[in-house]
XYZ file of N, CA and C in Angstrom:
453
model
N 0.825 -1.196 0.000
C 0.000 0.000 0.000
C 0.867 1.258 0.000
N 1.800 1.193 0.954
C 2.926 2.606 1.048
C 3.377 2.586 -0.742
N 3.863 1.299 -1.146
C 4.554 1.388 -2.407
C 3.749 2.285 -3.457
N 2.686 1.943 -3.352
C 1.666 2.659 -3.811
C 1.378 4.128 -4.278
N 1.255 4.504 -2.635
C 0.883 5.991 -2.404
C 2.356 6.555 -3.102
N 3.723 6.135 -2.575
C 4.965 7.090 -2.680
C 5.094 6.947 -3.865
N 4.453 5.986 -5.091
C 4.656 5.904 -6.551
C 3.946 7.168 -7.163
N 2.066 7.003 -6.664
C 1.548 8.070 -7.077
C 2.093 9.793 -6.991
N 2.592 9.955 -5.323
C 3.365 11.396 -5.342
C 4.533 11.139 -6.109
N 5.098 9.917 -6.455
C 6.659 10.821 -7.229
C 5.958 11.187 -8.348
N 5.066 10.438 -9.266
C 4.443 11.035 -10.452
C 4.282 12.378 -10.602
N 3.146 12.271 -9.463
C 2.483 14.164 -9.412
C 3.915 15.147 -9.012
N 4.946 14.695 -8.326
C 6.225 15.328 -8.481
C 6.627 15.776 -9.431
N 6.988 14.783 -10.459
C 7.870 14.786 -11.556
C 6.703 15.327 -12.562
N 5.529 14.793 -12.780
C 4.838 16.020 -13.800
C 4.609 17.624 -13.561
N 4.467 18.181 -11.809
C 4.846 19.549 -11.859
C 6.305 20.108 -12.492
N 7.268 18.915 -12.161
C 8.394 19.269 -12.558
C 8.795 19.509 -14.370
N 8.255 18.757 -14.699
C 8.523 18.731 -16.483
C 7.347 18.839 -17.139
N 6.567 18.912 -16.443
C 5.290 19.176 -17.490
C 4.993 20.613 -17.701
N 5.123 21.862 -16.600
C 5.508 23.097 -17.553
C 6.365 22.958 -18.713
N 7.520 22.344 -18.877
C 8.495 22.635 -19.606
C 8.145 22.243 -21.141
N 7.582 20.859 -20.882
C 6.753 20.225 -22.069
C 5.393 21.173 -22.631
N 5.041 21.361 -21.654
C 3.886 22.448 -22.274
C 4.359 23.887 -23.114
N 5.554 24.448 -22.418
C 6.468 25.590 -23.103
C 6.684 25.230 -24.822
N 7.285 24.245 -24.800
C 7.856 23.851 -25.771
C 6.987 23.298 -26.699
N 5.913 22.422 -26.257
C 4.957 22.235 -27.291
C 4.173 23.452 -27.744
N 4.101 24.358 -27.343
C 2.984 25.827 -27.474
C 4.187 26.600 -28.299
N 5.356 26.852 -27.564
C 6.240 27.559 -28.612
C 6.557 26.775 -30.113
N 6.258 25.213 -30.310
C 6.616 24.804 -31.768
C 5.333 25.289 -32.869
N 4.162 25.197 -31.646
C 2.944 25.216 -32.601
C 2.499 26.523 -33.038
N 2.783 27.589 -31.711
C 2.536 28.928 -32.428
C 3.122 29.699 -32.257
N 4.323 29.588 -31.928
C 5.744 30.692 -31.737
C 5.774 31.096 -33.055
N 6.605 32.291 -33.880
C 6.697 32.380 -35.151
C 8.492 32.660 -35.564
N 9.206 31.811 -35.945
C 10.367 31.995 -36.516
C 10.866 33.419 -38.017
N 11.184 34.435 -37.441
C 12.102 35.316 -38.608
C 13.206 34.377 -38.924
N 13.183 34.440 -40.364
C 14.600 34.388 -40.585
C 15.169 36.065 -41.452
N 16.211 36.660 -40.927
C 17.245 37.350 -41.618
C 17.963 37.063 -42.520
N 18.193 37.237 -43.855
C 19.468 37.137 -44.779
C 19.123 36.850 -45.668
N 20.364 36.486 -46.918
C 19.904 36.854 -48.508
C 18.810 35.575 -48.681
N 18.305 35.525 -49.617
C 17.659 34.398 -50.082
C 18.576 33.209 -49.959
N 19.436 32.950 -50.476
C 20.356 31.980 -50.461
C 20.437 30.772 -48.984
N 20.307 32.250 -48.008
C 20.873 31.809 -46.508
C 19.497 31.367 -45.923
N 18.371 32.259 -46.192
C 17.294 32.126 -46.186
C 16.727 30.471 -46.151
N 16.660 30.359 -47.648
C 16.385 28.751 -48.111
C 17.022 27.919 -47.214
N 18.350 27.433 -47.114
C 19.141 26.743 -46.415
C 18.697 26.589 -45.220
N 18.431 28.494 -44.342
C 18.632 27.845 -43.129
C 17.257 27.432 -42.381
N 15.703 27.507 -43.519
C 14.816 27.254 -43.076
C 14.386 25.897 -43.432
N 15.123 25.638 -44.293
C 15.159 23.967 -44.348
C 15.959 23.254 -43.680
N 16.524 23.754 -43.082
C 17.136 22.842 -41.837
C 16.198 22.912 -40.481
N 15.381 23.818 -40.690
C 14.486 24.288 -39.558
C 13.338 22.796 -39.717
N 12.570 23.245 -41.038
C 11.584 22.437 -41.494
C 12.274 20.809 -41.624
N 13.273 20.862 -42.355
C 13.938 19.267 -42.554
C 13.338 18.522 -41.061
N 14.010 19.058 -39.962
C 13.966 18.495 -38.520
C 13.155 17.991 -38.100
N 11.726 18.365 -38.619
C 10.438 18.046 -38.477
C 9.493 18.578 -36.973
N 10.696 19.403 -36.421
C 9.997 20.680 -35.419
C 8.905 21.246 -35.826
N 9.660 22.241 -37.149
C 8.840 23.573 -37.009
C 7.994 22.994 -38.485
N 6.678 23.888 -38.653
C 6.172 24.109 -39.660
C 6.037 25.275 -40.167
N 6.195 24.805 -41.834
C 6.458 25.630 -42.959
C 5.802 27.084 -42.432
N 5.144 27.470 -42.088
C 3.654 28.247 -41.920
C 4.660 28.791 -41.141
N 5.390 28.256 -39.982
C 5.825 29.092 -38.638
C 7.187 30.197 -39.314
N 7.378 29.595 -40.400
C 8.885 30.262 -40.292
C 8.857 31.083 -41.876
N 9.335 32.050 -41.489
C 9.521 33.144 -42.836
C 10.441 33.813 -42.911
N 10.487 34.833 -43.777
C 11.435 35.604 -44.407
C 11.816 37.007 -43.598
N 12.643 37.635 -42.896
C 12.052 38.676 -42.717
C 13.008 39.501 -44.296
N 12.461 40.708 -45.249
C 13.788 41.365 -45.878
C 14.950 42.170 -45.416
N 15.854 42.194 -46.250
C 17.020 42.652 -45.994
C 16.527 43.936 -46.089
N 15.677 44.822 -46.751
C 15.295 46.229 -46.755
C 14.434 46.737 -45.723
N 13.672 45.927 -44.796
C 12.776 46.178 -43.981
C 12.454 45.460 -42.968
N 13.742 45.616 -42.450
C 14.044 45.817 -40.498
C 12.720 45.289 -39.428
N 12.094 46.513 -39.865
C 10.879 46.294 -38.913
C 9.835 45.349 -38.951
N 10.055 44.500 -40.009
C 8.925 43.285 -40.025
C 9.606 42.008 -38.524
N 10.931 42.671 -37.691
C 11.456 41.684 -36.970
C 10.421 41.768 -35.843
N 10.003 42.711 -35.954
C 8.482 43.098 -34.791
C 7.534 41.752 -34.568
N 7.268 41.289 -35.839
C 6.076 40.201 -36.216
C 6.540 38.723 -35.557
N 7.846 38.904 -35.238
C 8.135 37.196 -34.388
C 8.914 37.576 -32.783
N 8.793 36.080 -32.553
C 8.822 35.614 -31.107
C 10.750 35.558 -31.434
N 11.093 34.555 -32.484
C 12.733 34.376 -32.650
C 13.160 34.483 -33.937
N 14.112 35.659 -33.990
C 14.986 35.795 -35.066
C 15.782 34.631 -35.272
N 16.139 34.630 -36.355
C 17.424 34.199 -36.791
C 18.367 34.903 -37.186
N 19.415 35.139 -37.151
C 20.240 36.032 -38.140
C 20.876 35.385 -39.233
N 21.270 35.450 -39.949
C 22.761 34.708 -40.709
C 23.926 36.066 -40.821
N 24.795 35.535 -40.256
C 25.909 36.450 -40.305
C 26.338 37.188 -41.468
N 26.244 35.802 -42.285
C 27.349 36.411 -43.372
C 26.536 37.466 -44.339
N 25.369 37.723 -44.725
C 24.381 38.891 -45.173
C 24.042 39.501 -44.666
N 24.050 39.672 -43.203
C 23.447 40.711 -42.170
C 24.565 41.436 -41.829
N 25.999 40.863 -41.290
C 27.054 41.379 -40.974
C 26.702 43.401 -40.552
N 26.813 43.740 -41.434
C 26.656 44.969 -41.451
C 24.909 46.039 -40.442
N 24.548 45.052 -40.440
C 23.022 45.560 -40.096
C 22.453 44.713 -38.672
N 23.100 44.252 -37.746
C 23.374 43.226 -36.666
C 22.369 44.590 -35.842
N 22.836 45.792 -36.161
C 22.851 46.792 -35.209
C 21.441 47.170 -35.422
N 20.665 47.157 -36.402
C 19.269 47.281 -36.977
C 18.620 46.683 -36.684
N 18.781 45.754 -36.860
C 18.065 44.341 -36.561
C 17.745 44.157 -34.569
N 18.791 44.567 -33.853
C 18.714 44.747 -32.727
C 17.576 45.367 -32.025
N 17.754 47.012 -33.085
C 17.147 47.954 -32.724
C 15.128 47.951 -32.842
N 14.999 46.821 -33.792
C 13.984 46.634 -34.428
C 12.801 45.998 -34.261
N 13.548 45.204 -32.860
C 13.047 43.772 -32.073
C 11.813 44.835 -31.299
N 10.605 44.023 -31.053
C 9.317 44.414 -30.571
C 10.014 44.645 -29.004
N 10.776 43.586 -28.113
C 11.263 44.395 -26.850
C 12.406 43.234 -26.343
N 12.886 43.041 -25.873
C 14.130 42.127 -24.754
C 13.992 41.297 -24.714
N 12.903 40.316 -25.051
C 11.863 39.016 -24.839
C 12.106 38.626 -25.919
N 12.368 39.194 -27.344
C 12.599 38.563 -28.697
C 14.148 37.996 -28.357
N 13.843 36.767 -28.695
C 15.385 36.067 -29.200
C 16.049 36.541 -30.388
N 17.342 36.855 -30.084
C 18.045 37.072 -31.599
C 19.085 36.026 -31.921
N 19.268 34.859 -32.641
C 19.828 34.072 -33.018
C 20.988 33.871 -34.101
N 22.117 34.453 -33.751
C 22.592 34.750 -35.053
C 23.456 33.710 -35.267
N 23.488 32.670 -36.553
C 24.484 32.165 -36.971
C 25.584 32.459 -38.045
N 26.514 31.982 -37.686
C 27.884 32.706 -38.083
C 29.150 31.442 -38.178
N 30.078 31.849 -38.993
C 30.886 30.794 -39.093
C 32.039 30.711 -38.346
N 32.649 29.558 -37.467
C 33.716 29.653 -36.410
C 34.337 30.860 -36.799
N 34.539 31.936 -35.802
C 36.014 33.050 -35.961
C 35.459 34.413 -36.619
N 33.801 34.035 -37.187
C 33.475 35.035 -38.886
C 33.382 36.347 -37.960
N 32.512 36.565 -36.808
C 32.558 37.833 -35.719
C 33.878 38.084 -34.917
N 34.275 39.406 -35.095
C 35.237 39.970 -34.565
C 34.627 40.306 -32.984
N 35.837 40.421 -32.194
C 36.206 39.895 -31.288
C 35.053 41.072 -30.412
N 35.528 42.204 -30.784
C 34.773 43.361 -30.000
C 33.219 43.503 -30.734
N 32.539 42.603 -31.510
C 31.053 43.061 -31.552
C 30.620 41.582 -30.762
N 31.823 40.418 -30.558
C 30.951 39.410 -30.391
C 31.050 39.651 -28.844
N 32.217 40.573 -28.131
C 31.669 41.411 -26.935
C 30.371 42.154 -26.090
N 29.957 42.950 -27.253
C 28.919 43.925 -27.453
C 27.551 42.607 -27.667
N 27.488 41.654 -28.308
C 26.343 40.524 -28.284
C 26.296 39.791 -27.488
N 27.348 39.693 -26.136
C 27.446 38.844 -25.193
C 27.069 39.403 -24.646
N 26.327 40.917 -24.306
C 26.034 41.403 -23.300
C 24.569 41.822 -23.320
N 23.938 41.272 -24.501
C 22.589 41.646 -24.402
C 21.665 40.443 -24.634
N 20.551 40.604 -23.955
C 19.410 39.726 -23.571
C 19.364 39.027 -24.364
N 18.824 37.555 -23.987
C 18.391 36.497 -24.955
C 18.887 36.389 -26.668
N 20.046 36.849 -26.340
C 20.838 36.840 -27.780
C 21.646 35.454 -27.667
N 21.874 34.501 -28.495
C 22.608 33.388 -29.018
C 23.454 33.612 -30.289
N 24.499 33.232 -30.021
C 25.602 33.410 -31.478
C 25.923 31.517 -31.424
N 25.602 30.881 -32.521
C 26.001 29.707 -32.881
C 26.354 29.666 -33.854
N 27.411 28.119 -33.759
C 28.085 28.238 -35.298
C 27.997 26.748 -36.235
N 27.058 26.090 -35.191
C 26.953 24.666 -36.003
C 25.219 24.359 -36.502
N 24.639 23.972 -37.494
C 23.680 23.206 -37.798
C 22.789 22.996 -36.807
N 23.184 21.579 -36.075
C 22.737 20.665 -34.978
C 22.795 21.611 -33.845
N 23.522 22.668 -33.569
C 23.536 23.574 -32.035
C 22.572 24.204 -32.503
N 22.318 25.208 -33.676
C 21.115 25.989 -34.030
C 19.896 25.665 -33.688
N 19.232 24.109 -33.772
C 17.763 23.431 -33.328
C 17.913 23.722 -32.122
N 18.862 23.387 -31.099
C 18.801 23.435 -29.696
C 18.341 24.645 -29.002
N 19.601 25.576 -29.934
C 19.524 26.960 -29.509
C 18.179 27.678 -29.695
N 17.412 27.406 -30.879
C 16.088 27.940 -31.377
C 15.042 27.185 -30.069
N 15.124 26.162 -30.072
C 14.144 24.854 -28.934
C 14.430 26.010 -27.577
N 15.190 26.071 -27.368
C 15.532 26.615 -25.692
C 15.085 27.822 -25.639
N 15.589 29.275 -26.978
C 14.853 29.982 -26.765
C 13.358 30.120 -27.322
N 12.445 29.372 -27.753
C 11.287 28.910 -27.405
C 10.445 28.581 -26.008
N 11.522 27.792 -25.228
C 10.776 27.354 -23.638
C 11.140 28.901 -23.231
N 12.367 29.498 -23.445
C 12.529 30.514 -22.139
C 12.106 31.981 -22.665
N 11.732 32.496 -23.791
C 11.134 33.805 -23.960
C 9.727 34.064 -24.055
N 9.620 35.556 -23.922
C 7.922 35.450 -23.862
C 7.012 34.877 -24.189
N 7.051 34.401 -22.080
C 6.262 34.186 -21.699
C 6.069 35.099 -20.378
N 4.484 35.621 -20.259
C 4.678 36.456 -19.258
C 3.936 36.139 -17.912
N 4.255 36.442 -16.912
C 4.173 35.511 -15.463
C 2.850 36.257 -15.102
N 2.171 34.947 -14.706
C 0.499 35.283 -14.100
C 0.247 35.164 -12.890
């Protein structure tokens, strides 16, 4: 009978414990909305690695343009790609709806100099990755941990 009862509380334990987290993450795949930043080229690539994964759907993830900044307003997580944005890191920053937007920028080992990848280490919910397989993680995590706002 004890075996019992202490089975049922570890359950109800362990589902307060991970079942927010599961709930985060299932709500951020289904209606979070993915920007991507950069040329078409980088674009294609890096949203088919998004979609390939079988996370996100097509629907969730778009384009933002290289001419118009302010469509970064319309999502929950940027992406960046380094190598077409390079120059406009600082726009793109500025552009974000508030502190709660993830900015995700991928970039190639070494491609950010030393003093901006300073200046990106020091601001909110920003990620600089440089591999494929780290990018899903990095996108997944900031999904569970950005806006959401406490009730």
């Amino acid at each position: 009978m004890n075996a019992i009862v202490l089975f049922f509380i570890s359950l109800f334990i362990c589902a307060l414990g991970i079942g927010p987290a599961l709930w985060r993450l299932g709500n951020g795949l289904a209606t979070r909305k993915v920007g991507i930043v950069g040329s078409a080229d980088a674009y294609l690539s890096l949203k088919g690695t998004l979609i390939d994964s079988g996370l996100f759907w097509d629907k969730n993830v778009s384009q933002v343009p290289l001419d118009n900044f302010e469509k970064v307003k319309d999502f929950t997580v940027v992406l960046v790609d380094w190598g077409s944005c390079a120059s406009s890191v600082e726009e793109i920053f500025g552009a974000r709806k508030n502190q709660q937007t993830a900015i995700i920028i991928h970039a190639k080992p070494g491609e950010i100099p030393k003093e901006i990848m300073d200046d990106i280490a020091n601001r909110p919910n920003t990620v600089v990755v440089n591999f494929r397989g780290r990018l899903l993680n990095d996108i997944l995590t900031s999904l569970m941990t950005t806006s959401y706002e406490k009730k």
